Coordinates of C-alpha atoms and ligand atoms in Angstrom, one line a residue:
X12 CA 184.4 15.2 102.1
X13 CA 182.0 18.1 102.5
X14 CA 182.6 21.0 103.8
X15 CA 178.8 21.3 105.0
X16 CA 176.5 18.9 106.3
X17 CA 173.4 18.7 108.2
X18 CA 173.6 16.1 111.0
X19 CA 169.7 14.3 111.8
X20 CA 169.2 12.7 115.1
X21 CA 167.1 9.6 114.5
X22 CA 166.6 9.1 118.0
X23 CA 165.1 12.7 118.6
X24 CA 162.9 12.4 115.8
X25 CA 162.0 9.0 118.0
X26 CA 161.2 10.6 120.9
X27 CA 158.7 13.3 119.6
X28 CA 156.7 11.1 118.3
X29 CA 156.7 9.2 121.4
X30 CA 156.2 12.5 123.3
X31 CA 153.2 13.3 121.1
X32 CA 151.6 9.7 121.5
X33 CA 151.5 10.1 124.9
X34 CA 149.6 13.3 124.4
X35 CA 146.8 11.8 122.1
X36 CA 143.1 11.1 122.9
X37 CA 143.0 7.0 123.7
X38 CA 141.4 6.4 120.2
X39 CA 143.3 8.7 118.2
X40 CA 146.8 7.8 116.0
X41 CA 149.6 10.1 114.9
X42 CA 149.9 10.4 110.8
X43 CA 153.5 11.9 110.3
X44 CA 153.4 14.5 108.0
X45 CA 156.5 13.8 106.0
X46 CA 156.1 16.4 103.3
X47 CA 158.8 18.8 101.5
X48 CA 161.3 15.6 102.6
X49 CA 160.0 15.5 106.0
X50 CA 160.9 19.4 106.7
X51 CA 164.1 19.4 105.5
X52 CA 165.3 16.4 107.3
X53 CA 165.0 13.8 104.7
X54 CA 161.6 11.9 104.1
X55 CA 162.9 8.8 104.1
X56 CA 165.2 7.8 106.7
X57 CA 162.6 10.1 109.5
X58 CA 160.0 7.6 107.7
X59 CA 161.9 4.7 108.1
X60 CA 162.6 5.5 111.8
X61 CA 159.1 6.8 112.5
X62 CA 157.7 3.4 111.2
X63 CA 160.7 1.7 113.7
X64 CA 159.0 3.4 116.8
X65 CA 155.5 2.3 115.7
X66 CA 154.0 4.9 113.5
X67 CA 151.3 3.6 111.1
X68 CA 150.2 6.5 108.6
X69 CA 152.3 9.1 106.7
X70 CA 151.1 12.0 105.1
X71 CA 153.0 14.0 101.6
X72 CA 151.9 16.4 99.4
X73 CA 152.5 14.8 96.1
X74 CA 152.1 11.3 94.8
X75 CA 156.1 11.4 93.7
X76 CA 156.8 11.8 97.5
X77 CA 154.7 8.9 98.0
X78 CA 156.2 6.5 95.7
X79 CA 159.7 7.4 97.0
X80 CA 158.4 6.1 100.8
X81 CA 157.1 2.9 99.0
X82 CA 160.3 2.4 97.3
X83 CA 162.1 2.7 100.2
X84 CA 159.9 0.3 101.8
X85 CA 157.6 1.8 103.9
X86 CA 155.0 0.0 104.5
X87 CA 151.7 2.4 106.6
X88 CA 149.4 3.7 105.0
X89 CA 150.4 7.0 102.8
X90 CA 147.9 10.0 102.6
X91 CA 148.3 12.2 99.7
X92 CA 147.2 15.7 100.7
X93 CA 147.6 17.5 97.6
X94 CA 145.3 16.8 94.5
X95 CA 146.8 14.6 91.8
X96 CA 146.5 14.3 88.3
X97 CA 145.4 11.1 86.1
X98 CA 148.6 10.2 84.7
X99 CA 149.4 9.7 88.3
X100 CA 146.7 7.6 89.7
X101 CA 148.2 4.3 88.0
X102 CA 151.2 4.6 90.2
X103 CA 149.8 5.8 93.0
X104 CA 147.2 2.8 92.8
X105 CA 150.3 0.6 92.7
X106 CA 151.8 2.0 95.5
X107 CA 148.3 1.7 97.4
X108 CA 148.5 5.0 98.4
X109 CA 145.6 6.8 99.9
X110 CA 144.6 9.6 97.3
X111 CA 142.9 12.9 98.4
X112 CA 139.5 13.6 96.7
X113 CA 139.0 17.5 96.6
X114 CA 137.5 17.5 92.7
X115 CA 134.1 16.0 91.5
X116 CA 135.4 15.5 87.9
X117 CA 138.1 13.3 89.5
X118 CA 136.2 11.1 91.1
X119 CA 134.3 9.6 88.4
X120 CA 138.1 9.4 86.2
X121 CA 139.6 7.4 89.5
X122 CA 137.1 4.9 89.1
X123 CA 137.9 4.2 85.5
X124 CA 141.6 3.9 86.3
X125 CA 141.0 1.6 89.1
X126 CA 138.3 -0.7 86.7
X127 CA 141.3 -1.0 84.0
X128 CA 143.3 -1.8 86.5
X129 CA 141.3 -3.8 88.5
X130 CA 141.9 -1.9 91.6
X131 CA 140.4 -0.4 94.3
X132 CA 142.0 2.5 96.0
X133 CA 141.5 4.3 99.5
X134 CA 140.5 7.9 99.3
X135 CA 140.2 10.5 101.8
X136 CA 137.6 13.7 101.2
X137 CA 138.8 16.8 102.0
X138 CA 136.5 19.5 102.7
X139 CA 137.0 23.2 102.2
X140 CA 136.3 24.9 105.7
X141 CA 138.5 28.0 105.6
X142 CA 141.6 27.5 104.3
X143 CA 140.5 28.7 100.7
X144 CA 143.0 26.2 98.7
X145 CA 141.4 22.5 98.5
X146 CA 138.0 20.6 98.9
X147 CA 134.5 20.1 99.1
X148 CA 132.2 23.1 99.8
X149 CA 128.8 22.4 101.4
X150 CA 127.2 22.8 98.3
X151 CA 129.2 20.0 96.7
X152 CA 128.5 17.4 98.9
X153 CA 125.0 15.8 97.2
X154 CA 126.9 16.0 93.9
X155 CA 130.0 14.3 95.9
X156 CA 127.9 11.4 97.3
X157 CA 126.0 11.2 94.1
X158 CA 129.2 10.5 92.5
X159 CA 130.6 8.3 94.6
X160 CA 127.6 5.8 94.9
X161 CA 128.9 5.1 91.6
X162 CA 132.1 5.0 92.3
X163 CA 132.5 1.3 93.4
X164 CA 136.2 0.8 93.1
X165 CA 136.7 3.8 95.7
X166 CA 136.7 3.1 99.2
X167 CA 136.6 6.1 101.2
X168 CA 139.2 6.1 104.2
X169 CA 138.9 9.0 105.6
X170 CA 137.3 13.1 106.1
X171 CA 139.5 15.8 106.8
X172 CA 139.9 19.4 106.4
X173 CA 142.7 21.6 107.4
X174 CA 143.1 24.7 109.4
X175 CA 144.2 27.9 108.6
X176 CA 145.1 30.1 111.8
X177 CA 145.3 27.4 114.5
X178 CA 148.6 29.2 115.4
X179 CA 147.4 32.5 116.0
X180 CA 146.2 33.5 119.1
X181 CA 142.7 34.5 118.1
X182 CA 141.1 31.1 118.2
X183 CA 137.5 32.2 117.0
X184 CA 138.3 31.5 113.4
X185 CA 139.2 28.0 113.9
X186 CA 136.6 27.4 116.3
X187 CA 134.1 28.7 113.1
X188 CA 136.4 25.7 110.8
X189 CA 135.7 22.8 113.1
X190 CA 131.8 23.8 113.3
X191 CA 132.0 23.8 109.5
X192 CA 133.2 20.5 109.6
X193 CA 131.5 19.2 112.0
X194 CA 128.1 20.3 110.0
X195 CA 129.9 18.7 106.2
X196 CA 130.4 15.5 107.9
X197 CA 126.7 15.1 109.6
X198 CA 125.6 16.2 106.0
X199 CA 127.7 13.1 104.4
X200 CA 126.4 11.2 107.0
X201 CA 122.8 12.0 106.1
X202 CA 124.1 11.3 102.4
X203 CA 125.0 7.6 103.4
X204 CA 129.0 8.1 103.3
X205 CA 130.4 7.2 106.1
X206 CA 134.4 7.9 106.6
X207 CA 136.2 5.1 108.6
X208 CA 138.8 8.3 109.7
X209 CA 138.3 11.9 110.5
X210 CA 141.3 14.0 111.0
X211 CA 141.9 18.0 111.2
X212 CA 144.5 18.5 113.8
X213 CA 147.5 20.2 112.3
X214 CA 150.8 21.1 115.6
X215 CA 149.1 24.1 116.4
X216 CA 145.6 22.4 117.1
X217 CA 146.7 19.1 118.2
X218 CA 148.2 21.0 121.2
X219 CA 145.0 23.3 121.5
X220 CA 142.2 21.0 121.2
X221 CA 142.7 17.4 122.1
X222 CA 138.6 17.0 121.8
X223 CA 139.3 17.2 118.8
X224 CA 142.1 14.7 118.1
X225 CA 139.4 12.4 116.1
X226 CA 141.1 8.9 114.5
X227 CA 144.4 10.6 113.8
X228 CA 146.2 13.8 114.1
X229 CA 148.7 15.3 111.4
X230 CA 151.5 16.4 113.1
X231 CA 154.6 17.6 110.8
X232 CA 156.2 20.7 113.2
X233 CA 156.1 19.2 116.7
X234 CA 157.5 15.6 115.3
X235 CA 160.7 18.0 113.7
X236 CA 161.4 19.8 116.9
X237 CA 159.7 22.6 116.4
X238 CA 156.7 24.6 118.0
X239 CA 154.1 25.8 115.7
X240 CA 154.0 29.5 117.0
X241 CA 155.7 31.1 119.9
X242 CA 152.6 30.8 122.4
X243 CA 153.3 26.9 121.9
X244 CA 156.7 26.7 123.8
X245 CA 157.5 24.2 126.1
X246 CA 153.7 22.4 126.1
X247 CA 155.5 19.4 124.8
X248 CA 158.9 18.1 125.9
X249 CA 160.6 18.0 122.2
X250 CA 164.6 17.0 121.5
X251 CA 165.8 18.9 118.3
X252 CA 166.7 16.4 115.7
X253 CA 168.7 19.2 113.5
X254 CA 172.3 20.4 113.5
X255 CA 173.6 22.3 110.1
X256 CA 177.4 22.4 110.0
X257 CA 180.3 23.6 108.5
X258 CA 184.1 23.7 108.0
X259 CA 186.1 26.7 107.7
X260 CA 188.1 26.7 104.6
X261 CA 189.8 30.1 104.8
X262 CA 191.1 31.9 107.6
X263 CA 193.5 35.2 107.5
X264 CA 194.4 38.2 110.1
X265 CA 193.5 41.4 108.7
X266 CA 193.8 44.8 110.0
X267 CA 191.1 47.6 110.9
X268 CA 189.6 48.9 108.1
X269 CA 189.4 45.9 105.8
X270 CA 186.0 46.0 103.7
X271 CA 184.3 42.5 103.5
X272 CA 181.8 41.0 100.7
X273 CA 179.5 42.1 98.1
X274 CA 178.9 46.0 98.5
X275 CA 181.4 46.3 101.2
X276 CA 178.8 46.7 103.8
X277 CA 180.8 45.1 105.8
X278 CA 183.7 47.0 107.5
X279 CA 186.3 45.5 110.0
X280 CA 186.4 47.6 113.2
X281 CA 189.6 46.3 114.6
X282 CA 192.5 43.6 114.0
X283 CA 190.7 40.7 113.3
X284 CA 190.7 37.3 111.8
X285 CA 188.0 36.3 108.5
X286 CA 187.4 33.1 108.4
X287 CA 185.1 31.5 105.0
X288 CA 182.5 28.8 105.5
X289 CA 181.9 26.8 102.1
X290 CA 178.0 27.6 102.4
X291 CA 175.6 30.6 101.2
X292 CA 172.4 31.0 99.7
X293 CA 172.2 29.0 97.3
X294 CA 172.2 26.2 100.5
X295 CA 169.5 28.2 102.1
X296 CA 171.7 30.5 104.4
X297 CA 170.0 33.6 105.3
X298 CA 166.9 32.8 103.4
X299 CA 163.6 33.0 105.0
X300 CA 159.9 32.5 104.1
X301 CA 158.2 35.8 102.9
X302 CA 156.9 37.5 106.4
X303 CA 153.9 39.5 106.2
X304 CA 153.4 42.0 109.5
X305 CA 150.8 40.9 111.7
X306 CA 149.7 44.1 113.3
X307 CA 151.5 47.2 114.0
X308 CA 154.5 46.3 116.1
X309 CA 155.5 43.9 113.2
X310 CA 155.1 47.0 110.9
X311 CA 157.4 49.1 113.0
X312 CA 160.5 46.2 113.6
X313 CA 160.6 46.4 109.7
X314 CA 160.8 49.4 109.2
X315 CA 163.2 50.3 112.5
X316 CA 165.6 47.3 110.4
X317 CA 165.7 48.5 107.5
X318 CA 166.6 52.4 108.7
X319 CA 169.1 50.7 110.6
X320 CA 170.4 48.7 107.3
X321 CA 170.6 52.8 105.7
X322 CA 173.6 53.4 108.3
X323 CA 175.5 50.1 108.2
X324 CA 173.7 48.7 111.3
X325 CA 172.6 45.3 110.3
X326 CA 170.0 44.0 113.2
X327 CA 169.1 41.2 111.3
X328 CA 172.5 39.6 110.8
X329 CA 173.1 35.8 110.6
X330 CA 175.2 34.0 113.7
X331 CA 177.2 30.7 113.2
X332 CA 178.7 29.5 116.5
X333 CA 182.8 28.7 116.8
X334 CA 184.1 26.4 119.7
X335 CA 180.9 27.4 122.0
X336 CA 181.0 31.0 120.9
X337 CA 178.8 33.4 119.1
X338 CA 179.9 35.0 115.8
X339 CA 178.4 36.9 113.0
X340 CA 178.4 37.0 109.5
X341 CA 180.3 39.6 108.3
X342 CA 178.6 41.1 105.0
X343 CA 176.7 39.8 102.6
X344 CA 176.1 36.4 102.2
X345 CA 177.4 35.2 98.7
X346 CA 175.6 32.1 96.4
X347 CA 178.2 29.5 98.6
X348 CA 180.3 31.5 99.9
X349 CA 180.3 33.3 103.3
X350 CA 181.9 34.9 105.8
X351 CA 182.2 34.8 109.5
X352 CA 184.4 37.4 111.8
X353 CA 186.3 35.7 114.6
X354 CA 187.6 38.0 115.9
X355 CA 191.0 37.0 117.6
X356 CA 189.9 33.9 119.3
X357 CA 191.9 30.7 118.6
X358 CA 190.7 28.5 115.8
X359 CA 192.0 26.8 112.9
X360 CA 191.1 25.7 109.3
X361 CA 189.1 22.7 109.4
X362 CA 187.5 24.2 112.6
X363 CA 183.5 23.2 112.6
X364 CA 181.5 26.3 112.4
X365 CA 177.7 25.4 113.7
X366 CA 175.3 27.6 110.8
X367 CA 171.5 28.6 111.6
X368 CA 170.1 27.4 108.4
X369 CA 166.5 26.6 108.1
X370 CA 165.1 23.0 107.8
X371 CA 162.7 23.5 104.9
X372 CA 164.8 25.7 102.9
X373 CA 168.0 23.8 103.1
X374 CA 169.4 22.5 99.5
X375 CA 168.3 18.5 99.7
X376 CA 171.6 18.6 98.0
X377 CA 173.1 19.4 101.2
X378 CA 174.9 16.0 102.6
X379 CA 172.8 14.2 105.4
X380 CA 174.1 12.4 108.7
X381 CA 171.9 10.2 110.5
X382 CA 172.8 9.5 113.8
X383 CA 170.6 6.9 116.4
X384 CA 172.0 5.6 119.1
X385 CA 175.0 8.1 119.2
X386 CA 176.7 7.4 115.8
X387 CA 176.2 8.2 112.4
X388 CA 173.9 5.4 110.9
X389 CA 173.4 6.3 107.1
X390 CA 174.0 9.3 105.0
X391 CA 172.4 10.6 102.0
X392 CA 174.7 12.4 99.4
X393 CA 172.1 13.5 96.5
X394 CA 174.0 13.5 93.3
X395 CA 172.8 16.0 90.0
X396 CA 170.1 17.0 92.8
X397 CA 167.8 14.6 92.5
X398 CA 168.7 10.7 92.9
X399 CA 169.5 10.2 96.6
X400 CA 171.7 7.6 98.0
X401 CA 170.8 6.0 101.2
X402 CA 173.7 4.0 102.1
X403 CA 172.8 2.2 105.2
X404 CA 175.4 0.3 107.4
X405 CA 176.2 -1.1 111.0
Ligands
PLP503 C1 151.6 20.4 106.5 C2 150.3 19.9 106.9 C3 150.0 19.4 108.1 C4 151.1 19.4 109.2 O1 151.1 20.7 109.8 P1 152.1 21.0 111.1 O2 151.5 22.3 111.6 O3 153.4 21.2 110.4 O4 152.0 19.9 112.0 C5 148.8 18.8 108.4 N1 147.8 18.8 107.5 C6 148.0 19.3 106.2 C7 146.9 19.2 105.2 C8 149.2 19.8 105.9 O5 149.4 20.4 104.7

């Protein structure tokens, strides 16, 4: 048996996307964006359970995430936002998923594919209105429409671009993205292409600007339990689908004094107990995204940590929770090893120890529990990291 899991609640995954149906324009659809294995959770059981409660479109970033959702029988429609390469368009095609057009070279290659083939296949054009990564600029789009009047076998599904700050408080800058596309799309318009779909609402906008909601909305964050930005809290009514346990495997009293972990930076202030959790970095413990300081105050709680770090003072440190109590990490965290002083309170080996790791850094080799309807419903134990089993019972 493991000694740490992740436990996914079906059931809250359910109800966000309920929660963010009922906040949608009348016209407008919820595309799940079920990228990096649906945030950590597992693309294809939150698929498979988003499809259950009535969701129609799915959105990866890579055309082997799409084929995975096919495989596993998904049956909406499947964006792919990230560009894709030829020796991928045959599968894809296959797998009728909806390739994203951000490269005039590509378009004229897609066709041939889909002539040998004798397919069509459902694009969507993504224009570059900020974001500085993929699409269309403005002074593409005659040579786009030129190429795809001749582009017979491509049927174009949908526009879309994506936005770059619709977090931040400042607004202005997104405000300056939708009038970009607004003016791309009247231009293809004029061109004679005409998208059955516009989307460009990411979390962050889909709360923000519901005129703008369009034929669907992408939501990824809000549908995992999570708000895009703290000025977001509490605007939607969101269960959290995400619990990351673990056992402890080790537990001993030791006296005052006792170092603890790489560097002994840790240093046991009192009679104590140690207890060690079979989890670390290498799971994604204690790892974070690269954070860049937005503004001076950001600059200062950096620098106030790590002059705190020079005298042993760690502010930063990582807290599990132990029978409905608080306790920290003591030391460093090791590759799988870690930790956690607790103190004298009563526990036990085997004790479950509830870890703060986050969703899209966790190891996908970390062993998933899906729960609905109160009990575990299938797990997923990846074996050599990369073929998943989905056992599924009743
Ligand atoms: C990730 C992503 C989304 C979803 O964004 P959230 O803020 O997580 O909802 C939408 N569109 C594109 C193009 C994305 O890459």
């Amino acid at each position: 048996m493991a000694g740490t899991w992740i436990e996914v609640d079906l059931d809250a995954v359910a109800g966000n996307y309920r929660e963010i149906v009922r906040h949608l324009r009348p016209q407008a659809r919820c595309m799940a964006v079920v990228k990096a294995d649906a945030y950590g959770l597992g693309a294809v059981q939150v698929a498979l359970a988003l499809e259950r409660t009535g969701c129609e479109a799915f959105a990866v970033t890579k055309v082997e995430e799409g084929l995975i959702l096919r495989e596993h029988g998904i049956k909406g429609a499947i964006l792919v936002l990230g560009p894709s390469t030829a020796e991928e368009w045959p599968k894809a095609m296959e797998a009728q998923l909806h390739l994203t057009l951000s490269e005039l070279s590509a378009i004229t290659e897609i066709n041939e594919v889909c002539l040998d083939l004798e397919q069509e296949v459902s694009v969507h054009i993504k224009l570059e209105t900020g974001m500085g990564r993929t699409g269309f600029r403005f002074s593409e789009l005659e040579a786009l429409a030129h190429n795809l009047a001749a582009a017979r076998q491509l049927k174009v599904m949908g526009v879309y671009t994506h936005f770059a700050r619709a977090a931040q408080k400042d607004k202005s800058y997104t405000s300056e993205q939708y009038e970009l596309f607004k003016s791309y799309t009247a231009k293809l318009e004029e061109l004679g292409i005409h998208p059955l779909w516009k989307h460009v609402c990411n979390s962050a906008a889909f709360l923000d600007y519901p005129e703008w909601h369009h034929d669907f909305v992408r939501i990824g964050t809000l549908l995992i339990g999570h708000y895009p930005g703290p000025g977001f809290s509490g605007k939607l009514t969101l269960a959290d689908p995400w619990i990351a346990k673990s056992k402890i495997v080790h537990l001993r009293k030791v006296p005052k004094g006792t170092y603890v972990g790489y560097q002994s930076i840790y240093c046991t202030k009192e009679e104590t107990q140690l207890a060690v959790i079979p989890v670390g970095y290498a799971d994604g413990l204690g790892i974070a995204p690269h954070f860049v300081p937005q503004g001076w105050v950001d600059f200062l709680k950096i620098i106030i940590k790590n002059f705190a770090a020079l005298f042993g003072i760690f502010l930063s440190q990582e807290r599990v929770e132990l029978r409905g109590r608080t306790v920290r990490v003591a030391g460093k965290i090791g590759m799988q090893l870690t930790v956690i002083d607790v103190g004298l309170q009563e526990c036990t080996l085997g004790d479950e120890v509830k870890i703060p790791l986050r969703r899209t850094l966790a190891n996908p080799r970390i062993h998933r529990k899906y729960k609905q309807d109160g009990r575990i419903f299938a797990e997923r134990i990846m074996e050599e990291g990369v073929s998943a089993i989905y056992p599924e019972y009743s």
